[in-house]
Backbone as a chain_set.jsonl record, in Angstrom:
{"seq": "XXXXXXXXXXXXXXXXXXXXXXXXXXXXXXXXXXXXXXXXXXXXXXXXXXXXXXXXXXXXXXXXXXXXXXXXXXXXXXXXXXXXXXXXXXXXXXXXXXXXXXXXXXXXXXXXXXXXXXXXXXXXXXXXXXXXX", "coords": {"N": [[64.852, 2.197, -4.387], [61.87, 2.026, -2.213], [62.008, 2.297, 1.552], [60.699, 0.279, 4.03], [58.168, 0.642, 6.324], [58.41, -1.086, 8.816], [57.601, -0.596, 11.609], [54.628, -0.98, 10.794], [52.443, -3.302, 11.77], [49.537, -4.994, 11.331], [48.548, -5.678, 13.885], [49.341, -3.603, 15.469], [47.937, -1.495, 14.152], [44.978, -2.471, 14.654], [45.3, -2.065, 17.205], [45.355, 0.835, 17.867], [43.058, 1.862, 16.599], [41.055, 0.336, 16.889], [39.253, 1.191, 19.237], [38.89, 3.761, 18.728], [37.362, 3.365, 16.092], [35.611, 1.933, 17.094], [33.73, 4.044, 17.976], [33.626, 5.919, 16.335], [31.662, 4.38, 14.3], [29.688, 4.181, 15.385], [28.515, 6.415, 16.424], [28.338, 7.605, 13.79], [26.803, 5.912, 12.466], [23.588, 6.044, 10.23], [20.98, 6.019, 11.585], [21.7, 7.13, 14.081], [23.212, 9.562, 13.785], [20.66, 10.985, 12.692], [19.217, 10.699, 14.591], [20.658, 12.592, 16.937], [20.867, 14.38, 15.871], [18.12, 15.486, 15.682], [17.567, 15.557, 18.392], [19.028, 17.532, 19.103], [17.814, 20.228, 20.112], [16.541, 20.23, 22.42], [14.898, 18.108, 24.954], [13.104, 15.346, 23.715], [10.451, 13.67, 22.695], [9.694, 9.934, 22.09], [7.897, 8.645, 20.453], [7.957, 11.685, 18.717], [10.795, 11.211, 17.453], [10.057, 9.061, 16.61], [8.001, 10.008, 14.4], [9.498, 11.92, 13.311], [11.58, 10.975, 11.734], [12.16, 10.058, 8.925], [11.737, 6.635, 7.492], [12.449, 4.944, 9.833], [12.448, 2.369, 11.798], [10.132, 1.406, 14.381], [11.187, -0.649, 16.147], [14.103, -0.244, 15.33], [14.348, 2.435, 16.169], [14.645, 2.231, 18.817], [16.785, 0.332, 19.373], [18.673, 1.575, 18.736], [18.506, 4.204, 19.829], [19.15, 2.797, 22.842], [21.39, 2.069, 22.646], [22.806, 4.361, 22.184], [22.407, 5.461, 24.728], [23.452, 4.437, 26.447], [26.047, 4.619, 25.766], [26.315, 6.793, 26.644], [25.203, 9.024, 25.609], [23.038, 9.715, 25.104], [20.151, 10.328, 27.6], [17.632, 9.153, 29.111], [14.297, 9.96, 30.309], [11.914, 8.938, 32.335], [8.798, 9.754, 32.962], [6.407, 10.066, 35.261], [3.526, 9.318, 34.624], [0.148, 8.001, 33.247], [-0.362, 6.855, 30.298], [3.477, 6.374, 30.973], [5.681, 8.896, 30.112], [7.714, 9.688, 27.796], [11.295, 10.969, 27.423], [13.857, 11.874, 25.432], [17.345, 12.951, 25.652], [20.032, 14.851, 24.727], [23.229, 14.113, 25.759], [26.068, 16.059, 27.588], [28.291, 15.745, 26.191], [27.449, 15.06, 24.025], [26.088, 16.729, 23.219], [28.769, 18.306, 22.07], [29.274, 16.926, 20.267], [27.474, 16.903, 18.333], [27.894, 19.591, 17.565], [30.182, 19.116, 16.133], [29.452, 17.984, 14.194], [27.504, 19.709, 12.664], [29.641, 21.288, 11.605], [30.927, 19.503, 10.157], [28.934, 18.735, 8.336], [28.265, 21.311, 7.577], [31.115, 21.603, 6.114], [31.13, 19.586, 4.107], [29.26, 20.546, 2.378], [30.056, 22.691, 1.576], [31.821, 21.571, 0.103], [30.997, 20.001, -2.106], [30.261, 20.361, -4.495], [33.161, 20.498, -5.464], [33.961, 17.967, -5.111], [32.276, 16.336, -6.769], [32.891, 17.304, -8.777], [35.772, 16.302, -8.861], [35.221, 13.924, -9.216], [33.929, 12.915, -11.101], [36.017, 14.251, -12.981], [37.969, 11.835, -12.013], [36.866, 9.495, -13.355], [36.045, 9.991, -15.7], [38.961, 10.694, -16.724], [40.185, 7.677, -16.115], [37.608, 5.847, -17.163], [38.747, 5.966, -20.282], [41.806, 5.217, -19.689], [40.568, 2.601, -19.365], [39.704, 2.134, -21.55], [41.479, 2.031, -23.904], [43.125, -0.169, -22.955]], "CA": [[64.101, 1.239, -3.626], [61.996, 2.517, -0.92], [62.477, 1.216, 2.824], [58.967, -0.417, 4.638], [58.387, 0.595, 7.663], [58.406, -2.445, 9.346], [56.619, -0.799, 12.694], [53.242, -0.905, 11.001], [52.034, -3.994, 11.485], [47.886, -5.513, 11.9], [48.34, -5.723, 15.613], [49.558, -2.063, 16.002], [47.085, -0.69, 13.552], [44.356, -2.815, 15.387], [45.608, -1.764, 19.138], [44.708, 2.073, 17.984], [42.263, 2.259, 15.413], [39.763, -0.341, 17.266], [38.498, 1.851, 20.01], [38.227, 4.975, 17.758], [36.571, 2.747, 15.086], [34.496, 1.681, 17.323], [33.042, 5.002, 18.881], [33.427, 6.293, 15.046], [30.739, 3.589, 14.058], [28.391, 4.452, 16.632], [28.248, 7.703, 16.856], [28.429, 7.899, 12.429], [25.529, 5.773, 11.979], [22.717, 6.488, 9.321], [20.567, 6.437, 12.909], [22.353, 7.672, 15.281], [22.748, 11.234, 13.285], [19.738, 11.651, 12.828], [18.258, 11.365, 16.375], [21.63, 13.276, 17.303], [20.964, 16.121, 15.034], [16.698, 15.705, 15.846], [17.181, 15.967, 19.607], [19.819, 18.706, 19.774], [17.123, 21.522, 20.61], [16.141, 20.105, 23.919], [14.341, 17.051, 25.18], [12.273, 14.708, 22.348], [9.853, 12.136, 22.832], [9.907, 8.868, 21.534], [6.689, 9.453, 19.469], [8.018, 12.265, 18.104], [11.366, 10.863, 16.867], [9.593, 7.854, 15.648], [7.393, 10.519, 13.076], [10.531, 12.545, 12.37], [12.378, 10.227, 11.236], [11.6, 9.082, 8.212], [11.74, 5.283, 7.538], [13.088, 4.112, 10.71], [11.355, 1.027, 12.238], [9.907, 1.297, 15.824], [12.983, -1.361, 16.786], [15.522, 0.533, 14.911], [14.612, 3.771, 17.009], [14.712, 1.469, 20.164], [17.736, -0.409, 19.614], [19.914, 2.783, 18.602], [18.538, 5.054, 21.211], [19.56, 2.312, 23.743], [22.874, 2.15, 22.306], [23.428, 5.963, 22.065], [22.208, 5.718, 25.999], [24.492, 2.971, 27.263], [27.755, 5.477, 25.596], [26.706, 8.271, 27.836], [25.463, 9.917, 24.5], [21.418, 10.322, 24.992], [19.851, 10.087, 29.046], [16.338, 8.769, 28.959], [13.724, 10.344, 31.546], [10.856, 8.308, 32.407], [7.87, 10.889, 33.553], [5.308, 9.193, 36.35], [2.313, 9.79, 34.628], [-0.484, 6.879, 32.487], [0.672, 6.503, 30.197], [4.333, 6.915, 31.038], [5.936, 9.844, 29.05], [9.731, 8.982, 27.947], [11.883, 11.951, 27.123], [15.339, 11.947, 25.764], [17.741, 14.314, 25.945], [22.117, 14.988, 24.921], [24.227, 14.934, 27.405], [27.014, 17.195, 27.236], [29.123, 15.323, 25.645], [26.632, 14.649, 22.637], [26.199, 18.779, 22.193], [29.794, 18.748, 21.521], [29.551, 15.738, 19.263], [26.336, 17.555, 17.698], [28.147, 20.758, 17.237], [31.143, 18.844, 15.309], [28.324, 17.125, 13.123], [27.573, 20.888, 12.091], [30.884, 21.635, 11.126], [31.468, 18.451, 9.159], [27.708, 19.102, 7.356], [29.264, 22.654, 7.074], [32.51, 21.545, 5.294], [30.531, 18.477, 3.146], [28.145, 21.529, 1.568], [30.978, 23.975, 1.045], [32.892, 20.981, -1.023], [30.258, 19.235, -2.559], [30.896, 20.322, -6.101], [33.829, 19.974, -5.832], [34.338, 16.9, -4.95], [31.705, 16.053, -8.045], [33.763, 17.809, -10.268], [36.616, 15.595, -8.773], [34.846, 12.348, -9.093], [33.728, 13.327, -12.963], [37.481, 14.262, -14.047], [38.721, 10.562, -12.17], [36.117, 8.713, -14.102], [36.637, 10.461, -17.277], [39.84, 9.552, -17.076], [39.62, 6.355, -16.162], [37.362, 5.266, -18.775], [39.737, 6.432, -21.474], [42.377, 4.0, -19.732], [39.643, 1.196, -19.83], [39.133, 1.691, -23.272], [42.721, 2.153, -24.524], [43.989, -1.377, -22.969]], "C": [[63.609, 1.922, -2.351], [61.912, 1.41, 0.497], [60.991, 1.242, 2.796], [59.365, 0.001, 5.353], [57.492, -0.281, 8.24], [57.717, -2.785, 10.416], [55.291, -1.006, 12.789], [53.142, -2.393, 10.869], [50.02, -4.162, 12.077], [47.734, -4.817, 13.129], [48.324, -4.133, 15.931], [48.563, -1.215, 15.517], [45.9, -1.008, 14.454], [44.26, -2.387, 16.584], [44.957, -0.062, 19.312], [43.482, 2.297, 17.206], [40.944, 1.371, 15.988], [39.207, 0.383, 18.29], [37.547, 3.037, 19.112], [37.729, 4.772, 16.928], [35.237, 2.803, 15.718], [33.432, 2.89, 17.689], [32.605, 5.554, 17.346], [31.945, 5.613, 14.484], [29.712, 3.602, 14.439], [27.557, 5.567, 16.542], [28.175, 8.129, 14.712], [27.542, 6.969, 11.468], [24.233, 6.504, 11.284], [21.5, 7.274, 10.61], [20.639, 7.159, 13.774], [22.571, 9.275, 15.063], [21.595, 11.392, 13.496], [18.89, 11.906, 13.981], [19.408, 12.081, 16.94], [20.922, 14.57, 17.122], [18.602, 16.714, 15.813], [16.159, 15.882, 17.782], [18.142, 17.085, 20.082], [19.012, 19.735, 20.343], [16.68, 21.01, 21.9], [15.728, 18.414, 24.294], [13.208, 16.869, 24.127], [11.507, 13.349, 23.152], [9.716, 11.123, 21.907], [8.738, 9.116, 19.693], [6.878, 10.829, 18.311], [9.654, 11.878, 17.27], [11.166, 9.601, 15.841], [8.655, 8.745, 13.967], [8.73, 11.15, 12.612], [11.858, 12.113, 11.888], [12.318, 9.538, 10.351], [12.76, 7.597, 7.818], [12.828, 4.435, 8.579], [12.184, 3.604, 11.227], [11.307, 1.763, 13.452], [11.091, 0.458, 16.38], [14.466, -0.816, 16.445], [15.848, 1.54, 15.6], [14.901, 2.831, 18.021], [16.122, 1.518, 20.317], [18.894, 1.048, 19.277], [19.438, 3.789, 19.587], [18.855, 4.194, 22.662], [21.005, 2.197, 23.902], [23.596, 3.349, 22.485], [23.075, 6.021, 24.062], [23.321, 5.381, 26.959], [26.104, 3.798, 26.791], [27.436, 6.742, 25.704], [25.868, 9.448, 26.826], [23.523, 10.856, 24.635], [21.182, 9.877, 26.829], [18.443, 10.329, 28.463], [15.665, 8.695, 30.268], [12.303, 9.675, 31.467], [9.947, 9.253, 33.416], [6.849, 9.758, 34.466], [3.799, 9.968, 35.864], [1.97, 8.453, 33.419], [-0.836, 7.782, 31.26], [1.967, 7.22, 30.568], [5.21, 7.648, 30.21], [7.396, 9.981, 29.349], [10.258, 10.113, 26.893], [13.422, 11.742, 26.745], [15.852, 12.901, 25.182], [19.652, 14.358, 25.703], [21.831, 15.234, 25.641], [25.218, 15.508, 26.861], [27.718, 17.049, 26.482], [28.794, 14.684, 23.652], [26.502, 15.94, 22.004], [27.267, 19.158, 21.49], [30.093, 17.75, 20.351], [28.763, 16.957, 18.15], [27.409, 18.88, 16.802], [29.538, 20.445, 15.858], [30.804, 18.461, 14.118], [28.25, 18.233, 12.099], [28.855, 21.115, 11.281], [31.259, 20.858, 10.043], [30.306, 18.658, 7.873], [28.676, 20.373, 6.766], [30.155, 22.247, 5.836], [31.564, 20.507, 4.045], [30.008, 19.794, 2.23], [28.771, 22.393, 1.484], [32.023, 23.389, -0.28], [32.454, 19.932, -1.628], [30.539, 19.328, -4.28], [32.076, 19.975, -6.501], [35.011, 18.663, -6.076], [33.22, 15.735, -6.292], [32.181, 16.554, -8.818], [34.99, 16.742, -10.254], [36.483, 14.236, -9.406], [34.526, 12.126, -10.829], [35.307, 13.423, -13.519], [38.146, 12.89, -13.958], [38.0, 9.803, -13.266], [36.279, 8.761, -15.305], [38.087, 10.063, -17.83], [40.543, 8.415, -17.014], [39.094, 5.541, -16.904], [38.434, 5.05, -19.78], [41.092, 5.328, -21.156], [41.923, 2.801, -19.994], [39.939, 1.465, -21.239], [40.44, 1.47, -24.381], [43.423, 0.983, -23.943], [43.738, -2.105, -23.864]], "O": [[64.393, 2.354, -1.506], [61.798, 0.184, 0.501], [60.231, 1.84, 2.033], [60.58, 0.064, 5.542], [56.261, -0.302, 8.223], [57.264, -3.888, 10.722], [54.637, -1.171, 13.819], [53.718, -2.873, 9.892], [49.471, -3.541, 12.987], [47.098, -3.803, 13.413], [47.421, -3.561, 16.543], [48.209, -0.256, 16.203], [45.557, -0.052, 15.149], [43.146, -2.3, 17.102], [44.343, 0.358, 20.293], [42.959, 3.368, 17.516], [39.833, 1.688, 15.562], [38.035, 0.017, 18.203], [36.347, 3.206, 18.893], [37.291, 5.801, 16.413], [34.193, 3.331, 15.334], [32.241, 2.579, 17.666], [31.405, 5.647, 17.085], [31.067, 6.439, 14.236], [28.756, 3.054, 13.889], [26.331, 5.677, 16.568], [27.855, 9.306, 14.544], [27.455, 7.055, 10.244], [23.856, 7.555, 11.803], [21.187, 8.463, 10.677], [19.721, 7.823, 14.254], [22.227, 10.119, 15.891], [21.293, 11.975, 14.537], [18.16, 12.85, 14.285], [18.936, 12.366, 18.041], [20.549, 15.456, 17.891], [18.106, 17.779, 16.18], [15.074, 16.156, 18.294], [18.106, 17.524, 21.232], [19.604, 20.278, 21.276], [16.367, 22.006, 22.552], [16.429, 17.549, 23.769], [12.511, 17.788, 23.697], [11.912, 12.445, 23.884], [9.602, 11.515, 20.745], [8.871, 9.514, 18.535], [6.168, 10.989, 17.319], [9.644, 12.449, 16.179], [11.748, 9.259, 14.811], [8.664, 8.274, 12.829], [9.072, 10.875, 11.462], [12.898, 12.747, 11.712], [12.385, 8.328, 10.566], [13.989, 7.517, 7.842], [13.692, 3.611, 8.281], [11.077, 4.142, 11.252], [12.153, 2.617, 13.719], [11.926, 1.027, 17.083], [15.539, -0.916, 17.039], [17.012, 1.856, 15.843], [16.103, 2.656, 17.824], [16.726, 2.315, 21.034], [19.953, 1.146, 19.896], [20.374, 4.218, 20.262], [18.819, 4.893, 23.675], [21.667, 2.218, 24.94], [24.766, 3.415, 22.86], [23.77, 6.871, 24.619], [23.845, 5.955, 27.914], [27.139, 3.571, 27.417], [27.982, 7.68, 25.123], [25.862, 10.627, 27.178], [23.079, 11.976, 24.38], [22.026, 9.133, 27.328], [18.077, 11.218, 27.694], [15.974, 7.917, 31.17], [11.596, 9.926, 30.491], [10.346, 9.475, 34.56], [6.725, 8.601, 34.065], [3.165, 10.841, 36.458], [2.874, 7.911, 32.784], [-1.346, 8.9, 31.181], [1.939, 8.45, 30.581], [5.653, 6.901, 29.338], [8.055, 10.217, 30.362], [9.798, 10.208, 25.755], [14.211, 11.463, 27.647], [15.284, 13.654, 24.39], [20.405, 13.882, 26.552], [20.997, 15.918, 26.234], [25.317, 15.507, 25.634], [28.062, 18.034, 25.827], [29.427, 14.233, 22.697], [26.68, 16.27, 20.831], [27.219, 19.979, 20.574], [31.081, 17.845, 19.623], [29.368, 17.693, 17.371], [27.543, 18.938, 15.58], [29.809, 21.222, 14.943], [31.526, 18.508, 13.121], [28.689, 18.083, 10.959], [28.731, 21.037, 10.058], [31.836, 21.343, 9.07], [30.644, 18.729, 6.691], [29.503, 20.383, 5.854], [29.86, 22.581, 4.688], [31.465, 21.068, 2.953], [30.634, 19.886, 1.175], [28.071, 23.373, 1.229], [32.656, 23.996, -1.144], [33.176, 18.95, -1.799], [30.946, 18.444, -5.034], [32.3, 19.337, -7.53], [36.064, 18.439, -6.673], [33.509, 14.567, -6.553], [31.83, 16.183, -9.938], [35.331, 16.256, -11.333], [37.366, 13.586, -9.966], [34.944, 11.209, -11.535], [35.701, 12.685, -14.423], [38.741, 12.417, -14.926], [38.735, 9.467, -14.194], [36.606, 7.807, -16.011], [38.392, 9.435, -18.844], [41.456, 8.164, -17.8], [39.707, 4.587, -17.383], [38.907, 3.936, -20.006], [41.489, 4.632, -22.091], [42.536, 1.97, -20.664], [40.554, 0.625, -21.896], [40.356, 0.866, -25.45], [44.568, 0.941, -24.392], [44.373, -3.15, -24.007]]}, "num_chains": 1, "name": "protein.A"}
């Protein structure tokens, strides 16, 4: 018989896992990569993340580059010229996000097969239990 441990409960899982969820969520958006990864080389203008981005709405870039602003992650420079010319730009703390992004791409595309070879042998046998109840 094994013991429970009795200290995990909701609340405790909840008390740690909701901050780092939340930043996780943010920052691991479909969005939020990609203007991550599309403004790492320097400062980007709006205009130009709106073409290189394919199929993100004009409000979708908005509302997630305001979001990525407001957690320190993008700083948005408003130029004094007609029209006004809006630049954004990591902050430091987004290069080191950026650079972890790499690493994780990195590791995904070093274990891509074999995590399709993995997913093919569960299935395979899997089926074979389906079919044998």
């Amino acid at each position: 018989m094994s013991q429970r441990n009795t200290g995990v409960t909701p609340q405790v899982v909840n008390a740690h896992a909701c901050p780092v969820r939340e930043v996780l969520d943010r920052v691991s958006g479909k969005w939020s990569v990609q203007i991550l990864v599309a403004a790492a080389h320097g400062p980007i203008r709006f205009t130009e993340l709106e073409r290189g981005i394919e199929g993100i709405s004009r409000r979708m870039l908005t509302l997630t580059l305001r979001n990525l602003e407001r957690d320190g992650l993008v700083t948005r420079t408003v130029h004094p010229t007609v029209p006004p010319k809006v630049e954004y730009e990591l902050t430091p703390v987004a290069l080191e996000l950026h650079e972890t992004l790499l690493r994780l791409t990195g590791w995904a595309e070093r274990n891509r097969v074999f995590i399709a070879e993995s997913r093919a042998a569960y299935d395979s046998e899997h089926d074979r239990e389906l079919t044998d109840a």
